[in-house]
Short mmCIF file of C-alpha atoms in Angstrom, two decimals:
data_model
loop_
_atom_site.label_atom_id
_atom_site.label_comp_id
_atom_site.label_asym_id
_atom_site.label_seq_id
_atom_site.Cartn_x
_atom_site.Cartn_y
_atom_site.Cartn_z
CA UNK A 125 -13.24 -89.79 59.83
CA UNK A 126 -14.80 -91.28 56.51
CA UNK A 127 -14.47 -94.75 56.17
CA UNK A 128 -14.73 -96.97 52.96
CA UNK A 129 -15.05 -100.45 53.93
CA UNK A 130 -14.98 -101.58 49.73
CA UNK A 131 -12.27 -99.56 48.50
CA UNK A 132 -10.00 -101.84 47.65
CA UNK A 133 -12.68 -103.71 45.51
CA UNK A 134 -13.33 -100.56 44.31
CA UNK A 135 -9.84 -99.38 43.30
CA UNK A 136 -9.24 -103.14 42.10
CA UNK A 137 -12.23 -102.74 39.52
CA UNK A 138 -11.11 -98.62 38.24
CA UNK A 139 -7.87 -100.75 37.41
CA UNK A 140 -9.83 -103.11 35.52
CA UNK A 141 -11.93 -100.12 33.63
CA UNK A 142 -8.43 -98.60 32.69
CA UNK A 143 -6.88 -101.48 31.62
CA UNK A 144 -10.25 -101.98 29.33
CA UNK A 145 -10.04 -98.46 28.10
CA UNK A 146 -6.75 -98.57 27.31
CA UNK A 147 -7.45 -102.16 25.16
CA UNK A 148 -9.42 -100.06 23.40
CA UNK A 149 -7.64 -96.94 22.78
CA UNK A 150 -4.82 -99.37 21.29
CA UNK A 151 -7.32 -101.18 19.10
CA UNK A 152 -8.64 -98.12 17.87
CA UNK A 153 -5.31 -96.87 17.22
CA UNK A 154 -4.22 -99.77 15.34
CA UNK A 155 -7.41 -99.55 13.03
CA UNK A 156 -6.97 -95.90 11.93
CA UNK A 157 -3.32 -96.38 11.46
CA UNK A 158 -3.85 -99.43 8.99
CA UNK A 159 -6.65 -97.29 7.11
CA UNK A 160 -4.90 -94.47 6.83
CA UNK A 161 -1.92 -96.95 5.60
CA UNK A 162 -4.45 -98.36 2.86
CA UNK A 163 -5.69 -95.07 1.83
CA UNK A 164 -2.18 -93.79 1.39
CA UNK A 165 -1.41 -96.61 -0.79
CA UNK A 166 -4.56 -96.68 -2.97
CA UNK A 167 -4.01 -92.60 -3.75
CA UNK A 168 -0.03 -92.98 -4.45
CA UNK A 169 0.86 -92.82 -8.40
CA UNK A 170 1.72 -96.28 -9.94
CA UNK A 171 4.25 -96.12 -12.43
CA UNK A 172 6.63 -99.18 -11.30
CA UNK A 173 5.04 -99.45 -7.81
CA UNK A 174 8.31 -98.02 -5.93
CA UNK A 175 5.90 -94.96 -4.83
CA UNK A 176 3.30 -97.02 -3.36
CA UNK A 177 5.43 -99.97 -1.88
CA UNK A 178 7.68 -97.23 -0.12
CA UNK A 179 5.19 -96.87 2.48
CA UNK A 180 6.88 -97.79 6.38
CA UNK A 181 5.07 -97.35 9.17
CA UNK A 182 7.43 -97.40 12.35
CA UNK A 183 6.16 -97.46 16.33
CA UNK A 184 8.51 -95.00 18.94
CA UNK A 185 10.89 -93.85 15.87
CA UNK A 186 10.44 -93.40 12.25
CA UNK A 187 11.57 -96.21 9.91
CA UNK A 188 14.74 -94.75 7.84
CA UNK A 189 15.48 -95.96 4.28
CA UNK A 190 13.41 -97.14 2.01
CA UNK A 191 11.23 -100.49 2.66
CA UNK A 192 12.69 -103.14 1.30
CA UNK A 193 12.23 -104.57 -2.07
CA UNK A 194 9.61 -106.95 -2.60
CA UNK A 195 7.54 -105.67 0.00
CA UNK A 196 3.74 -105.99 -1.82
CA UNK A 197 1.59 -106.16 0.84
CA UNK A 198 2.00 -102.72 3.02
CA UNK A 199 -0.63 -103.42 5.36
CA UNK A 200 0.11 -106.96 6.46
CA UNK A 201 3.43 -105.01 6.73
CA UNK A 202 2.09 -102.55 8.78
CA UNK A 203 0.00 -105.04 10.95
CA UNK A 204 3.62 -106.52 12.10
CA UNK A 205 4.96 -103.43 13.31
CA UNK A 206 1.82 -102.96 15.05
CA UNK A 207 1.55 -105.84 17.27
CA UNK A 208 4.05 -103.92 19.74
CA UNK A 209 2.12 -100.60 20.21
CA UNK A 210 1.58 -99.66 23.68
CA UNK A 211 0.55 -96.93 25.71
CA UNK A 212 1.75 -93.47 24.23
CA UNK A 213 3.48 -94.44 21.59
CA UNK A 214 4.61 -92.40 18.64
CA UNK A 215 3.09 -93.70 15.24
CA UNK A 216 5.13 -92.95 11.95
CA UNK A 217 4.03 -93.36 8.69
CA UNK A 218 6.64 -92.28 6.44
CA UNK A 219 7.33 -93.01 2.78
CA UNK A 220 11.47 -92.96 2.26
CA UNK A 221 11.31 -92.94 -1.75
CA UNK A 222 13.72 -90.07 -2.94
CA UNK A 223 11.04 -88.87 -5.55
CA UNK A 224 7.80 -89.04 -2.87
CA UNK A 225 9.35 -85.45 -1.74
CA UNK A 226 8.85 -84.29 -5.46
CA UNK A 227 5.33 -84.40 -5.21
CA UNK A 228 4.18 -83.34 -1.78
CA UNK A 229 0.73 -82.86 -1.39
CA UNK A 230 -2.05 -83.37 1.29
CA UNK A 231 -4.43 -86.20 0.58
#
C-alpha cells in the first residue's frame, strides 16, 4: 500500500490553486466583457444616442427591454451587473433598441 503522509496539505493547497485560477478566470472575464462593451459603444451610429445607450449587458439571462433612459455611462453600467459573475455564468450583451435589428452587422 502507498502511503501519502502530506496529502491533506497537499489537497488543501490544489484548493487554494483553483480558487486562484478561478479569481482569475473571473477577472479576465470581466475585462473582455467591459471592452467588448466599450468597443460596441464607440462603433454604434449616433444620431440621438438611443443606439449607443441601448447597450445591456445581463449575467445568467439576457436583459429584456430597452435600458432605461438616461443611462450615459454603459460601462459603469456594465461594471454593476458584473460584480455578481461567478463560476460558469452566461454573459449577455444585448442591445434591445427596435431599430438595432435594422442594421445587423458584425463588428
Amino acid at each position: 500500500m502507498i502511503s501519502f503522509p502530506n496529502a491533506k496539505q497537499f489537497l488543501a493547497e490544489l484548493d487554494k490553486l483553483y480558487e486562484q485560477q478561478d479569481e482569475g478566470l473571473i477577472d479576465l472575464t470581466e475585462d473582455v466583457t467591459l471592452d467588448l462593451i466599450l468597443l460596441l459603444y464607440q462603433r454604434s451610429p449616433y444620431d440621438l444616442g438611443a443606439l449607443r445607450e441601448g447597450w445591456q449587458v445581463g449575467v445568467g439571462s439576457s436583459p429584456f427591454g430597452q435600458a432605461p433612459k438616461g443611462t450615459k455611462d454603459v460601462v459603469f453600467a456594465a461594471k454593476a451587473r458584473l460584480k455578481n459573475v461567478g463560476r460558469y455564468e452566461t454573459i449577455f450583451i444585448v442591445n434591445n433598441v427596435e431599430y438595432a435589428y435594422l442594421g445587423v452587422r458584425t463588428v
